[in-house]
Amino acid sequence: MGKLTPQQYSRWLRRFGDEIDRQAMLALDAVGTLAERYAAANASGRVLNRRSGRLAASVRARVSNDGGRPTLTLSSDAPYARIHEYGGTIQGNPLLTFQTPSGVWVSAKQVTIPRRPWVRPAIEEAVQTMPREFTRRVLAAAQFRGL
């Protein structure tokens, strides 16, 4: 695309601006898919020990354009997803009864779960690919349109 005058650049941006927005959403969607994979891997042994696979299978990425600001949300509907991410204390009513990894059954009034982030690191790792993904998509779209 050689040197452009300010007027030519302004016309180019008007013509291509919507396409840039579209490519940004597509790039963010690709990053979301990658973040899903990384979070599932974190829930399957990289960070947390896998038992049933429900947590790994429950991870979903959603891309939205709220108020003109593209947003990536990674979530899980597994009830224990949050406690693993942030840690916390679970209170029994009156007692919690659970089986330890060694197979022994234990009862306790409360159990403290340590913080073991598995979602946020997945997002941080996937977001690092955003500049490359966005640039690749915008350049391909510009070339396709002959810009």
PDB file of C-alpha atoms in Angstrom:
ATOM      1  CA  MET A   1       0.000   0.000   0.000  1.00  0.00           C
ATOM      2  CA  GLY A   2       2.700   2.764  -0.554  1.00  0.00           C
ATOM      3  CA  LYS A   3       2.621   6.192   1.070  1.00  0.00           C
ATOM      4  CA  LEU A   4      -0.784   7.710   1.670  1.00  0.00           C
ATOM      5  CA  THR A   5      -1.791  11.315   2.099  1.00  0.00           C
ATOM      6  CA  PRO A   6      -3.845  12.063   5.215  1.00  0.00           C
ATOM      7  CA  GLN A   7      -6.968  12.299   3.022  1.00  0.00           C
ATOM      8  CA  GLN A   8      -6.268   8.916   1.395  1.00  0.00           C
ATOM      9  CA  TYR A   9      -5.604   7.352   4.790  1.00  0.00           C
ATOM     10  CA  SER A  10      -8.875   8.777   6.119  1.00  0.00           C
ATOM     11  CA  ARG A  11     -10.803   7.346   3.133  1.00  0.00           C
ATOM     12  CA  TRP A  12      -9.057   3.989   3.594  1.00  0.00           C
ATOM     13  CA  LEU A  13     -10.003   3.891   7.287  1.00  0.00           C
ATOM     14  CA  ARG A  14     -13.644   4.699   6.481  1.00  0.00           C
ATOM     15  CA  ARG A  15     -13.732   1.916   3.888  1.00  0.00           C
ATOM     16  CA  PHE A  16     -11.886  -0.623   5.992  1.00  0.00           C
ATOM     17  CA  GLY A  17     -12.881   0.398   9.553  1.00  0.00           C
ATOM     18  CA  ASP A  18     -15.810  -2.015   9.864  1.00  0.00           C
ATOM     19  CA  GLU A  19     -13.645  -4.825   8.514  1.00  0.00           C
ATOM     20  CA  ILE A  20     -10.991  -4.091  11.145  1.00  0.00           C
ATOM     21  CA  ASP A  21     -13.666  -4.351  13.853  1.00  0.00           C
ATOM     22  CA  ARG A  22     -14.892  -7.638  12.373  1.00  0.00           C
ATOM     23  CA  GLN A  23     -11.379  -9.059  12.218  1.00  0.00           C
ATOM     24  CA  ALA A  24     -10.748  -7.989  15.838  1.00  0.00           C
ATOM     25  CA  MET A  25     -13.832  -9.961  16.933  1.00  0.00           C
ATOM     26  CA  LEU A  26     -12.709 -12.999  14.917  1.00  0.00           C
ATOM     27  CA  ALA A  27      -9.199 -12.778  16.389  1.00  0.00           C
ATOM     28  CA  LEU A  28     -10.650 -12.519  19.898  1.00  0.00           C
ATOM     29  CA  ASP A  29     -12.833 -15.546  19.161  1.00  0.00           C
ATOM     30  CA  ALA A  30      -9.730 -17.516  18.116  1.00  0.00           C
ATOM     31  CA  VAL A  31      -7.990 -16.433  21.338  1.00  0.00           C
ATOM     32  CA  GLY A  32     -11.076 -17.569  23.282  1.00  0.00           C
ATOM     33  CA  THR A  33     -10.914 -21.008  21.706  1.00  0.00           C
ATOM     34  CA  LEU A  34      -7.252 -21.219  22.656  1.00  0.00           C
ATOM     35  CA  ALA A  35      -8.033 -20.077  26.229  1.00  0.00           C
ATOM     36  CA  GLU A  36     -10.687 -22.830  26.482  1.00  0.00           C
ATOM     37  CA  ARG A  37      -8.075 -25.415  25.491  1.00  0.00           C
ATOM     38  CA  TYR A  38      -5.499 -24.059  27.944  1.00  0.00           C
ATOM     39  CA  ALA A  39      -8.039 -23.954  30.816  1.00  0.00           C
ATOM     40  CA  ALA A  40      -9.167 -27.511  30.051  1.00  0.00           C
ATOM     41  CA  ALA A  41      -5.522 -28.624  30.132  1.00  0.00           C
ATOM     42  CA  ASN A  42      -5.044 -26.805  33.450  1.00  0.00           C
ATOM     43  CA  ALA A  43      -8.092 -28.612  34.847  1.00  0.00           C
ATOM     44  CA  SER A  44      -6.750 -31.934  33.561  1.00  0.00           C
ATOM     45  CA  GLY A  45      -3.399 -32.170  35.267  1.00  0.00           C
ATOM     46  CA  ARG A  46      -1.362 -29.049  34.513  1.00  0.00           C
ATOM     47  CA  VAL A  47      -2.731 -27.314  37.637  1.00  0.00           C
ATOM     48  CA  LEU A  48      -5.553 -29.418  39.065  1.00  0.00           C
ATOM     49  CA  ASN A  49      -5.819 -33.181  39.320  1.00  0.00           C
ATOM     50  CA  ARG A  50      -8.435 -34.570  36.954  1.00  0.00           C
ATOM     51  CA  ARG A  51     -11.067 -36.828  38.494  1.00  0.00           C
ATOM     52  CA  SER A  52     -14.169 -36.951  36.315  1.00  0.00           C
ATOM     53  CA  GLY A  53     -13.252 -34.468  33.567  1.00  0.00           C
ATOM     54  CA  ARG A  54     -16.398 -32.408  34.244  1.00  0.00           C
ATOM     55  CA  LEU A  55     -14.467 -29.241  35.089  1.00  0.00           C
ATOM     56  CA  ALA A  56     -12.339 -29.406  31.945  1.00  0.00           C
ATOM     57  CA  ALA A  57     -15.403 -30.089  29.788  1.00  0.00           C
ATOM     58  CA  SER A  58     -17.372 -27.217  31.333  1.00  0.00           C
ATOM     59  CA  VAL A  59     -15.084 -24.378  30.193  1.00  0.00           C
ATOM     60  CA  ARG A  60     -16.696 -22.021  27.662  1.00  0.00           C
ATOM     61  CA  ALA A  61     -15.419 -18.877  25.963  1.00  0.00           C
ATOM     62  CA  ARG A  62     -17.802 -16.154  24.875  1.00  0.00           C
ATOM     63  CA  VAL A  63     -16.921 -13.095  22.832  1.00  0.00           C
ATOM     64  CA  SER A  64     -19.227 -10.094  22.957  1.00  0.00           C
ATOM     65  CA  ASN A  65     -19.141  -6.524  21.761  1.00  0.00           C
ATOM     66  CA  ASP A  66     -20.515  -4.665  24.758  1.00  0.00           C
ATOM     67  CA  GLY A  67     -20.781  -0.981  23.986  1.00  0.00           C
ATOM     68  CA  GLY A  68     -18.274  -1.179  21.147  1.00  0.00           C
ATOM     69  CA  ARG A  69     -15.695  -2.860  23.339  1.00  0.00           C
ATOM     70  CA  PRO A  70     -14.871  -6.463  22.373  1.00  0.00           C
ATOM     71  CA  THR A  71     -14.844  -8.649  25.475  1.00  0.00           C
ATOM     72  CA  LEU A  72     -13.727 -12.233  26.035  1.00  0.00           C
ATOM     73  CA  THR A  73     -15.327 -14.113  28.930  1.00  0.00           C
ATOM     74  CA  LEU A  74     -14.163 -17.549  30.013  1.00  0.00           C
ATOM     75  CA  SER A  75     -16.529 -19.377  32.347  1.00  0.00           C
ATOM     76  CA  SER A  76     -17.464 -22.725  33.808  1.00  0.00           C
ATOM     77  CA  ASP A  77     -20.787 -23.965  35.148  1.00  0.00           C
ATOM     78  CA  ALA A  78     -19.116 -26.551  37.410  1.00  0.00           C
ATOM     79  CA  PRO A  79     -20.079 -25.600  40.991  1.00  0.00           C
ATOM     80  CA  TYR A  80     -16.509 -26.071  42.259  1.00  0.00           C
ATOM     81  CA  ALA A  81     -14.761 -24.068  39.514  1.00  0.00           C
ATOM     82  CA  ARG A  82     -14.642 -20.844  41.532  1.00  0.00           C
ATOM     83  CA  ILE A  83     -13.298 -22.379  44.748  1.00  0.00           C
ATOM     84  CA  HIS A  84     -10.389 -23.920  42.859  1.00  0.00           C
ATOM     85  CA  GLU A  85      -9.589 -20.617  41.140  1.00  0.00           C
ATOM     86  CA  TYR A  86      -9.753 -18.363  44.216  1.00  0.00           C
ATOM     87  CA  GLY A  87      -9.593 -20.753  47.168  1.00  0.00           C
ATOM     88  CA  GLY A  88     -11.811 -20.476  50.212  1.00  0.00           C
ATOM     89  CA  THR A  89     -13.381 -22.288  53.121  1.00  0.00           C
ATOM     90  CA  ILE A  90     -16.312 -24.678  52.778  1.00  0.00           C
ATOM     91  CA  GLN A  91     -18.525 -25.001  55.863  1.00  0.00           C
ATOM     92  CA  GLY A  92     -20.257 -28.282  56.715  1.00  0.00           C
ATOM     93  CA  ASN A  93     -23.890 -28.459  57.766  1.00  0.00           C
ATOM     94  CA  PRO A  94     -23.087 -29.898  60.316  1.00  0.00           C
ATOM     95  CA  LEU A  95     -20.203 -31.888  58.754  1.00  0.00           C
ATOM     96  CA  LEU A  96     -18.558 -32.392  55.384  1.00  0.00           C
ATOM     97  CA  THR A  97     -17.798 -36.002  54.530  1.00  0.00           C
ATOM     98  CA  PHE A  98     -15.443 -36.759  51.675  1.00  0.00           C
ATOM     99  CA  GLN A  99     -12.945 -39.301  50.413  1.00  0.00           C
ATOM    100  CA  THR A 100      -9.254 -38.363  50.315  1.00  0.00           C
ATOM    101  CA  PRO A 101      -7.040 -39.283  47.344  1.00  0.00           C
ATOM    102  CA  SER A 102      -5.725 -42.216  49.387  1.00  0.00           C
ATOM    103  CA  GLY A 103      -9.270 -43.598  49.685  1.00  0.00           C
ATOM    104  CA  VAL A 104      -9.862 -42.762  53.362  1.00  0.00           C
ATOM    105  CA  TRP A 105     -13.244 -41.220  54.294  1.00  0.00           C
ATOM    106  CA  VAL A 106     -13.011 -38.103  56.498  1.00  0.00           C
ATOM    107  CA  SER A 107     -15.570 -35.847  58.226  1.00  0.00           C
ATOM    108  CA  ALA A 108     -14.836 -32.220  59.119  1.00  0.00           C
ATOM    109  CA  LYS A 109     -16.716 -29.069  60.178  1.00  0.00           C
ATOM    110  CA  GLN A 110     -14.922 -27.060  57.519  1.00  0.00           C
ATOM    111  CA  VAL A 111     -12.338 -27.525  54.811  1.00  0.00           C
ATOM    112  CA  THR A 112     -10.022 -24.860  53.426  1.00  0.00           C
ATOM    113  CA  ILE A 113      -9.323 -25.205  49.718  1.00  0.00           C
ATOM    114  CA  PRO A 114      -6.085 -23.484  48.628  1.00  0.00           C
ATOM    115  CA  ARG A 115      -6.096 -21.014  45.743  1.00  0.00           C
ATOM    116  CA  ARG A 116      -5.089 -22.858  42.541  1.00  0.00           C
ATOM    117  CA  PRO A 117      -5.662 -20.533  39.596  1.00  0.00           C
ATOM    118  CA  TRP A 118      -6.415 -22.470  36.434  1.00  0.00           C
ATOM    119  CA  VAL A 119      -8.610 -20.053  34.400  1.00  0.00           C
ATOM    120  CA  ARG A 120      -6.716 -16.756  34.717  1.00  0.00           C
ATOM    121  CA  PRO A 121      -3.369 -18.279  33.653  1.00  0.00           C
ATOM    122  CA  ALA A 122      -5.121 -19.813  30.628  1.00  0.00           C
ATOM    123  CA  ILE A 123      -6.484 -16.414  29.606  1.00  0.00           C
ATOM    124  CA  GLU A 124      -3.116 -14.721  30.178  1.00  0.00           C
ATOM    125  CA  GLU A 125      -1.356 -17.330  28.053  1.00  0.00           C
ATOM    126  CA  ALA A 126      -3.910 -17.181  25.222  1.00  0.00           C
ATOM    127  CA  VAL A 127      -4.101 -13.362  25.149  1.00  0.00           C
ATOM    128  CA  GLN A 128      -0.398 -13.233  24.286  1.00  0.00           C
ATOM    129  CA  THR A 129      -1.352 -14.520  20.826  1.00  0.00           C
ATOM    130  CA  MET A 130      -3.823 -11.654  20.207  1.00  0.00           C
ATOM    131  CA  PRO A 131      -1.469  -9.168  18.491  1.00  0.00           C
ATOM    132  CA  ARG A 132      -0.192 -11.791  16.063  1.00  0.00           C
ATOM    133  CA  GLU A 133      -3.699 -13.188  15.417  1.00  0.00           C
ATOM    134  CA  PHE A 134      -5.195  -9.731  14.858  1.00  0.00           C
ATOM    135  CA  THR A 135      -2.381  -8.587  12.560  1.00  0.00           C
ATOM    136  CA  ARG A 136      -2.566 -11.787  10.523  1.00  0.00           C
ATOM    137  CA  ARG A 137      -6.318 -11.439  10.045  1.00  0.00           C
ATOM    138  CA  VAL A 138      -6.304  -7.725   9.208  1.00  0.00           C
ATOM    139  CA  LEU A 139      -3.494  -8.110   6.678  1.00  0.00           C
ATOM    140  CA  ALA A 140      -5.256 -11.064   5.040  1.00  0.00           C
ATOM    141  CA  ALA A 141      -8.529  -9.110   4.850  1.00  0.00           C
ATOM    142  CA  ALA A 142      -6.744  -6.059   3.414  1.00  0.00           C
ATOM    143  CA  GLN A 143      -5.000  -8.188   0.806  1.00  0.00           C
ATOM    144  CA  PHE A 144      -8.286  -9.905  -0.080  1.00  0.00           C
ATOM    145  CA  ARG A 145      -9.926  -6.507  -0.604  1.00  0.00           C
ATOM    146  CA  GLY A 146      -6.954  -5.244  -2.605  1.00  0.00           C
ATOM    147  CA  LEU A 147      -6.047  -2.558  -0.085  1.00  0.00           C
TER     148      LEU A 147
END
